[in-house]
Coordinates of C-alpha atoms in Angstrom, one line a residue:
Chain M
X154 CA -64.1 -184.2 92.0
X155 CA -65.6 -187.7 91.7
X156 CA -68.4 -187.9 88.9
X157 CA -68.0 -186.4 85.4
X158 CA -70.1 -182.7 85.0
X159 CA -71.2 -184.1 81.2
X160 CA -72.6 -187.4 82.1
X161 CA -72.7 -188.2 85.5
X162 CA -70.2 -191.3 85.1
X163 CA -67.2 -191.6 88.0
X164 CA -64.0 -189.8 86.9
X165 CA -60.9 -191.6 87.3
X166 CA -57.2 -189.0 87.8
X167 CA -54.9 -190.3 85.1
X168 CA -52.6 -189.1 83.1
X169 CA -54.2 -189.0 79.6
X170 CA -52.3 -190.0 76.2
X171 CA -50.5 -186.8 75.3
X172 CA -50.1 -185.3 78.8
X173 CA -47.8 -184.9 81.4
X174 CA -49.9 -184.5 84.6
X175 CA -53.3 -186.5 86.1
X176 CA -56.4 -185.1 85.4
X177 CA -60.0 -186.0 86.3
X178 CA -60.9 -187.9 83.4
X179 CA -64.5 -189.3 82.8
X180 CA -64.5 -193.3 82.2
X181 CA -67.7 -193.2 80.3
X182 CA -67.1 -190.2 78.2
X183 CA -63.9 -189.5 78.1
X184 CA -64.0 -185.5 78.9
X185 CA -61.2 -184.0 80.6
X186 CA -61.9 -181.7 83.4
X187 CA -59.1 -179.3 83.5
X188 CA -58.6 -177.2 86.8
X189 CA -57.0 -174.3 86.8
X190 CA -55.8 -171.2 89.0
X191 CA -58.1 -168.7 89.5
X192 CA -57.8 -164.8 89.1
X193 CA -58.9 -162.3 92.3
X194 CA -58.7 -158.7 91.1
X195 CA -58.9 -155.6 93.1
X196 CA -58.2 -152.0 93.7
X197 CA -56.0 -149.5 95.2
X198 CA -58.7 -146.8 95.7
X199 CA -56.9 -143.5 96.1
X200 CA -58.5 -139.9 97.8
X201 CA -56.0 -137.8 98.9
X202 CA -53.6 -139.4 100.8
X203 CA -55.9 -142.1 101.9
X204 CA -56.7 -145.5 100.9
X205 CA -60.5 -146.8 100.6
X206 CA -60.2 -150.3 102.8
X207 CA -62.8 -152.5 103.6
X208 CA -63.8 -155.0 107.0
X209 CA -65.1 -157.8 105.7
X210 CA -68.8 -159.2 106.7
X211 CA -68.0 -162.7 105.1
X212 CA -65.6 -165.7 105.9
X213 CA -62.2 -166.3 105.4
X214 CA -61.0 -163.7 107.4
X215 CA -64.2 -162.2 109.1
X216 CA -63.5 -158.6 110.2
X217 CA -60.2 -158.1 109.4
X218 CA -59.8 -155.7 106.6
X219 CA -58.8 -155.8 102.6
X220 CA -58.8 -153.5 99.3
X221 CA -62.0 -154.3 97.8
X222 CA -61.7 -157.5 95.5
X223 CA -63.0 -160.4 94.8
X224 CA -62.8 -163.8 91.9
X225 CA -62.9 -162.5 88.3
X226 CA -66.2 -163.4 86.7
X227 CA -66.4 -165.1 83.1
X228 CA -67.7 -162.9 80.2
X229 CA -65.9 -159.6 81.9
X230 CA -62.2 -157.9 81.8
X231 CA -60.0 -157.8 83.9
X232 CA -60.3 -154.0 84.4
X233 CA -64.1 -154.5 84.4
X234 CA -63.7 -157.3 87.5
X235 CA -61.8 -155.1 89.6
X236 CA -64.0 -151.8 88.7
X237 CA -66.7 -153.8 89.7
X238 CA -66.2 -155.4 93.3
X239 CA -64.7 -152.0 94.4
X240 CA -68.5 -151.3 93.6
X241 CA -70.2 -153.9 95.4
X242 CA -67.6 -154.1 98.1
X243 CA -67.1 -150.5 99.4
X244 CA -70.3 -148.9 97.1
X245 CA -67.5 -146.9 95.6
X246 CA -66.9 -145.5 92.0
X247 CA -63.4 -145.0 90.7
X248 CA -61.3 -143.8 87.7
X249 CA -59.3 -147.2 87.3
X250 CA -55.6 -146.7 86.6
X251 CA -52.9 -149.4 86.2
X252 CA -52.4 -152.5 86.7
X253 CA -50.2 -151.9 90.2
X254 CA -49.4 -155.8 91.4
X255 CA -49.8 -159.6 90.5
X256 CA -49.2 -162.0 93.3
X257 CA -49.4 -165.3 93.0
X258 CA -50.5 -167.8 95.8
X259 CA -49.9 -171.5 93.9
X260 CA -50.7 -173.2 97.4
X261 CA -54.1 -172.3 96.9
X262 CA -54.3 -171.8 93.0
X263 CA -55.1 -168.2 92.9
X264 CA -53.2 -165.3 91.1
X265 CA -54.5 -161.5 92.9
X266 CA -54.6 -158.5 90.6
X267 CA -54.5 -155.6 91.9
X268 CA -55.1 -151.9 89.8
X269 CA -54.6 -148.0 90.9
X270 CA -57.5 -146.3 91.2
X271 CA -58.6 -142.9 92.3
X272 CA -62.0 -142.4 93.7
X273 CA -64.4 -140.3 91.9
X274 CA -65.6 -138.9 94.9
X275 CA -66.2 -139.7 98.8
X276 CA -69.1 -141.6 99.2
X277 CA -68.8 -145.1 99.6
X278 CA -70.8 -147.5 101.4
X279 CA -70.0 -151.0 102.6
X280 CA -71.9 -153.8 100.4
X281 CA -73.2 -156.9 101.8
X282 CA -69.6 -158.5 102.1
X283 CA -68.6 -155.3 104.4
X284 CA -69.1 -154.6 107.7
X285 CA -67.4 -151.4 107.3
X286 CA -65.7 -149.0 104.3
X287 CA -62.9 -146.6 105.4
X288 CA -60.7 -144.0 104.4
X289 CA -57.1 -144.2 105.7
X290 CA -54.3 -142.6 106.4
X291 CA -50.7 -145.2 105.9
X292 CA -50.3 -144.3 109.5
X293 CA -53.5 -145.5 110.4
X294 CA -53.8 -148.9 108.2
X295 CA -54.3 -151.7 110.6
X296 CA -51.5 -153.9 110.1
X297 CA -52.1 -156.6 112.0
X298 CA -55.5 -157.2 111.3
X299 CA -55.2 -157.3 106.9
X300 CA -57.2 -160.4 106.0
X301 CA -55.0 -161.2 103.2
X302 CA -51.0 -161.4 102.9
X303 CA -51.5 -159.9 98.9
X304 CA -53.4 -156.9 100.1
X305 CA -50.5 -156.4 103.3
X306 CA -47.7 -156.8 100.1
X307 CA -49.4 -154.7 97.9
X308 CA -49.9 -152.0 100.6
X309 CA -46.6 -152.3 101.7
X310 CA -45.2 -151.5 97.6
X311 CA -48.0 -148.8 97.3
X312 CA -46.9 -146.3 100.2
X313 CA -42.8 -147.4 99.5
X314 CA -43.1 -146.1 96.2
X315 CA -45.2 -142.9 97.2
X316 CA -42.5 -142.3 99.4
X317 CA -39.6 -143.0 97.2
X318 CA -41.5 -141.4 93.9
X319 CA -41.1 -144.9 92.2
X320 CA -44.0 -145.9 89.6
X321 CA -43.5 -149.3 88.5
X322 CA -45.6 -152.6 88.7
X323 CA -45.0 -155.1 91.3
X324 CA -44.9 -158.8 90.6
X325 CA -44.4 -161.6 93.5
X326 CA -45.5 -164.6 94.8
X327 CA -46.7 -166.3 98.7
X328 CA -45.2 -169.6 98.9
X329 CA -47.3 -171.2 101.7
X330 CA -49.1 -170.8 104.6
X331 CA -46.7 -170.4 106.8
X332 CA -43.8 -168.7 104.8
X333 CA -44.4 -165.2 105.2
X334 CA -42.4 -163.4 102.1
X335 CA -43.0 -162.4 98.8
X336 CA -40.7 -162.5 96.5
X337 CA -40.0 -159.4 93.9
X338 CA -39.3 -160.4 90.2
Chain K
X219 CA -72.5 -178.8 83.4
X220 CA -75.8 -181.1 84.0
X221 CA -73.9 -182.9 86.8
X222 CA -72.5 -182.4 90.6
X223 CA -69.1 -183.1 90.3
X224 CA -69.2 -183.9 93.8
X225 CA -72.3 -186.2 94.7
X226 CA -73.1 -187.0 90.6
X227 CA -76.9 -185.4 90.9
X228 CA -77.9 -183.3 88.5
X229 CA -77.1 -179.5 89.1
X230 CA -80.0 -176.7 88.2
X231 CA -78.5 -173.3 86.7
X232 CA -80.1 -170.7 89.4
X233 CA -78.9 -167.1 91.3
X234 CA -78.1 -168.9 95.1
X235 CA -78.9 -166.9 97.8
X236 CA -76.8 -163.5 98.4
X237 CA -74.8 -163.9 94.8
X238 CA -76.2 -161.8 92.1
X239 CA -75.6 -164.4 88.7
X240 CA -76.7 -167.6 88.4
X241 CA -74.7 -170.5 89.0
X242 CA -74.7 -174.7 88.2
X243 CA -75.6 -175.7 91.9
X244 CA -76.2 -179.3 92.7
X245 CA -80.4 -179.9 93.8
X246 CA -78.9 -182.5 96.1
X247 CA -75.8 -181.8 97.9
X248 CA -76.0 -177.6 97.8
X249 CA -72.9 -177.1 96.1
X250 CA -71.8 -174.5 93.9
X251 CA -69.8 -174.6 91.0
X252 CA -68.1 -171.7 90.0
X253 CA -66.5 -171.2 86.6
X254 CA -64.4 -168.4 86.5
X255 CA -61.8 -167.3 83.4
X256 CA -58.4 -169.2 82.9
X257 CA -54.7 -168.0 82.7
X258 CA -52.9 -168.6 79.6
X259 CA -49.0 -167.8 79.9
X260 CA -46.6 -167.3 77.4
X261 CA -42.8 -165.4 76.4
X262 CA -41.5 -163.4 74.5
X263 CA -38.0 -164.8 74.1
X264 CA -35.5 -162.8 72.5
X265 CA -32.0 -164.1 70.7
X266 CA -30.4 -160.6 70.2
X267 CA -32.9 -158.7 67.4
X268 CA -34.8 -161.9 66.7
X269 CA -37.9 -163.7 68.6
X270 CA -38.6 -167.4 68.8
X271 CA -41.8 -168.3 67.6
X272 CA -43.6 -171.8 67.2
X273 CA -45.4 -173.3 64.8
X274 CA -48.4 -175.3 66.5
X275 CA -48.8 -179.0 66.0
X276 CA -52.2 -179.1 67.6
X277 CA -55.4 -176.9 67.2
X278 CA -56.8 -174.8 67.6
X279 CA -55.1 -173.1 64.5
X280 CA -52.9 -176.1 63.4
X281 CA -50.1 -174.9 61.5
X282 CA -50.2 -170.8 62.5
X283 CA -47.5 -169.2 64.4
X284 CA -47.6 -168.4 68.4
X285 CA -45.4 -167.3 71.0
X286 CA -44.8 -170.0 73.6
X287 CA -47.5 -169.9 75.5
X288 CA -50.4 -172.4 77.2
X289 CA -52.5 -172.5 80.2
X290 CA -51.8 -171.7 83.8
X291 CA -51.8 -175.1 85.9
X292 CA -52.6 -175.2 89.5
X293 CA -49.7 -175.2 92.1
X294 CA -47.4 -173.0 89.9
X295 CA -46.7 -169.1 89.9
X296 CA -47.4 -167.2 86.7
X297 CA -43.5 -167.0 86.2
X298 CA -42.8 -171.0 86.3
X299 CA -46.1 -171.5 84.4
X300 CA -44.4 -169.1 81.4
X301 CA -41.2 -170.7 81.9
X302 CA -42.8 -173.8 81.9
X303 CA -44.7 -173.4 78.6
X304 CA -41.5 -172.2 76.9
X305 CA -39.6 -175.4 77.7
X306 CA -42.2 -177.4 76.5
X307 CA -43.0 -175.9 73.4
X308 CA -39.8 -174.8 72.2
X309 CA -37.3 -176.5 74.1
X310 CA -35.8 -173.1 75.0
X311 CA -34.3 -172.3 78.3
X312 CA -34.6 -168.4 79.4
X313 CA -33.9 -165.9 82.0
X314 CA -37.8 -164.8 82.7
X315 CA -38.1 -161.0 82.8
X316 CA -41.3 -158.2 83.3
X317 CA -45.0 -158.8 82.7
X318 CA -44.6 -157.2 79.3
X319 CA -48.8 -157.7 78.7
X320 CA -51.8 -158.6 79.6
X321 CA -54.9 -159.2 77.4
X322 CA -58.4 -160.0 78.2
X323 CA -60.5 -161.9 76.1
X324 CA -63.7 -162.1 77.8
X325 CA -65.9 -163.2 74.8
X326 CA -63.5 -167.0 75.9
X327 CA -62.9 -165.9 79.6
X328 CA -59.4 -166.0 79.1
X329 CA -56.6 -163.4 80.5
X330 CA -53.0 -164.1 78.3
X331 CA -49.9 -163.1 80.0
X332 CA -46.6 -162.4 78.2
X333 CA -43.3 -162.0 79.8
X334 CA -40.1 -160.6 78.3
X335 CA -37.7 -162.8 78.0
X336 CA -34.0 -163.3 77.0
X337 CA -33.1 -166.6 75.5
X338 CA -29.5 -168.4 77.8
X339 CA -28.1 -170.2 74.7
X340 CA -29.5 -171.3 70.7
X341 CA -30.5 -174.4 71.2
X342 CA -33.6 -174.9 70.8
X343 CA -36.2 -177.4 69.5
X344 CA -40.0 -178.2 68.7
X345 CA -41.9 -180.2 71.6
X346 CA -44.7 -181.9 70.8
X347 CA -47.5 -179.3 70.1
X348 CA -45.0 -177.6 67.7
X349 CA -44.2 -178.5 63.9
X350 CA -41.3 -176.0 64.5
X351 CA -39.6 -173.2 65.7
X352 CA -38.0 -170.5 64.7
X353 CA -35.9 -167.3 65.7
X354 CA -37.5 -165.0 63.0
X355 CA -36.6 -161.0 62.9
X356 CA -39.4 -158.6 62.6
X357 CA -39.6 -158.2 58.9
X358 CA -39.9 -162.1 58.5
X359 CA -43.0 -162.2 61.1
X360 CA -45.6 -164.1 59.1
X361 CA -48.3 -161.5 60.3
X362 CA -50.9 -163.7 58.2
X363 CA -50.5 -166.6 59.9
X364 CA -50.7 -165.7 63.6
X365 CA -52.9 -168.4 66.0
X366 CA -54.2 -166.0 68.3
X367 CA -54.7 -162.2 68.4
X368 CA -53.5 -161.7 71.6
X369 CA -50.0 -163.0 70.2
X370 CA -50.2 -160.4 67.5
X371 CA -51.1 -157.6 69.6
X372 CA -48.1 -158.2 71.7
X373 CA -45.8 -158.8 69.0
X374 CA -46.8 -155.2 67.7
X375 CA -46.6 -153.7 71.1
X376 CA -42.9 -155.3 71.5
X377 CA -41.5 -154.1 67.7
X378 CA -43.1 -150.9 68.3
X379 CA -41.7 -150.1 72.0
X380 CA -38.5 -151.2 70.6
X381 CA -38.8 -149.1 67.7
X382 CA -39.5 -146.2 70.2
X383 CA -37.1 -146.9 73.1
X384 CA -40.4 -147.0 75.3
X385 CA -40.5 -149.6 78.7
X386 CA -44.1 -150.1 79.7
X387 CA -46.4 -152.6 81.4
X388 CA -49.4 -153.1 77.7
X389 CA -52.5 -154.0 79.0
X390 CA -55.6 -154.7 76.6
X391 CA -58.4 -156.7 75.7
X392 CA -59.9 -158.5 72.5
X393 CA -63.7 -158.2 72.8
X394 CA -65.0 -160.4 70.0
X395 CA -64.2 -163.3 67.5
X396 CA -65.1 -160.3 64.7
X397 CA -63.6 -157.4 66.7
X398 CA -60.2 -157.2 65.9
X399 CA -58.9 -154.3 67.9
X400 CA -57.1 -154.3 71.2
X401 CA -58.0 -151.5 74.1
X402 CA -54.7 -150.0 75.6
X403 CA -55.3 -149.2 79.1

């Protein structure tokens, strides 16, 4: 960020009186421009025993495969974000159940929600962002081709707990790039 | 937003290519800026039967009651963001437990989050957007005088699960300033 969104004046990153952290702050007008993490929400579409996944047609992470989901847009809910880029990801209409996992990712400001969903029924089609939609079996997920380490973690806690009968929400974070855990709170 | 943030020309408010809403998108430099909703964190922190509430210093709603609880800054997890908030606002150090809710309110693209929480010691003391605060028991709530209705909502949710020995994840959302209901999911 270098010029100010209100007036087009440069922005300087100071500290402003009353705060405790730089922000880009316009020298003509005096706005602050907050930034702040952003939400991705998704879903857990269920038939069966199998999980809806899609193969991505866009970057990052061209054709490797997700849950559908996608940045939460202003004006909707939660439950309405995730409800709707299972639709325009995978063509798909679900019944949307709980909130299943929230993972954050501080390194790149982004918090992923993820809901339990059951699909309606079996048609699905892959939207513009997806080369391919897919029903699979736990035994047939492709694990090392998952385009995002929140969608691998909250796989992983989905078919643990259907095997172990658990129901409970999942909470956990990606520290960096490189540091592949998550931890469990 | 009249102005790239990036190269200071003015930014025209149009659906670009493949999205489906418009967006501010600089004439000049091509760039898109997406506004998407904010994260606002907060505790519930509990001091046997009683909860610490603050009094707020700063407005909106000068002088009404709130949980600790503020925006989400970038490079932090949702748990140190809530911990975070609670330090600052009431000086109170805690041991950070579930999601106990989360509440939309789309009509100010906003998602609250509240954690349980368990207070380690009394000490505790107003920072600076707090007049006080207080450990209050559930009969001295000041129900009247509540900032924000997301606060409220959780409160109720809280006394009530107490009340019923229930343990559940409350999701909800507020849909308008004259709406005053909450949606349990």
């Amino acid at each position: 960020m270098k010029f100010c969104s209100v007036c087009g004046h440069e922005v300087q990153f100071v500290v402003p009186p009353g705060d405790n952290r730089p922000r880009y702050r316009c020298a003509q007008c005096g706005t602050i421009h907050y930034q702040n993490p952003t939400l991705v929400l998704g879903t857990i579409p269920v038939w069966g025993d199998r999980i809806l996944l899609c193969r991505r047609a866009i970057e990052p992470r061209y054709g490797f495969w997700t849950l559908p989901a996608g940045f939460m847009e202003n004006g909707e809910t939660t439950a309405e974000g995730a409800q709707r880029e299972t639709l325009e990801e995978a063509g798909a209409n679900i019944a949307l159940g709980e909130v299943f996992s929230m993972v954050d990712v501080p390194h790149v400001n982004q918090v992923h929600v993820f809901f339990r969903a059951e699909l309606l029924d079996a048609h699905f089609a892959p939207g513009p962002d997806s080369l391919e939609v897919r029903l699979l079996a736990e035994d047939d997920i492709p694990w090392d081709s998952i385009a995002f380490r929140t969608v691998a973690q909250t796989l992983r806690w989905y078919f643990e707990d259907r095997r172990s009968g658990v129901h409970v929400m999942h909470t956990g974070a990606i520290r960096s790039a490189s540091h592949r855990s998550a931890r469990e709170a």
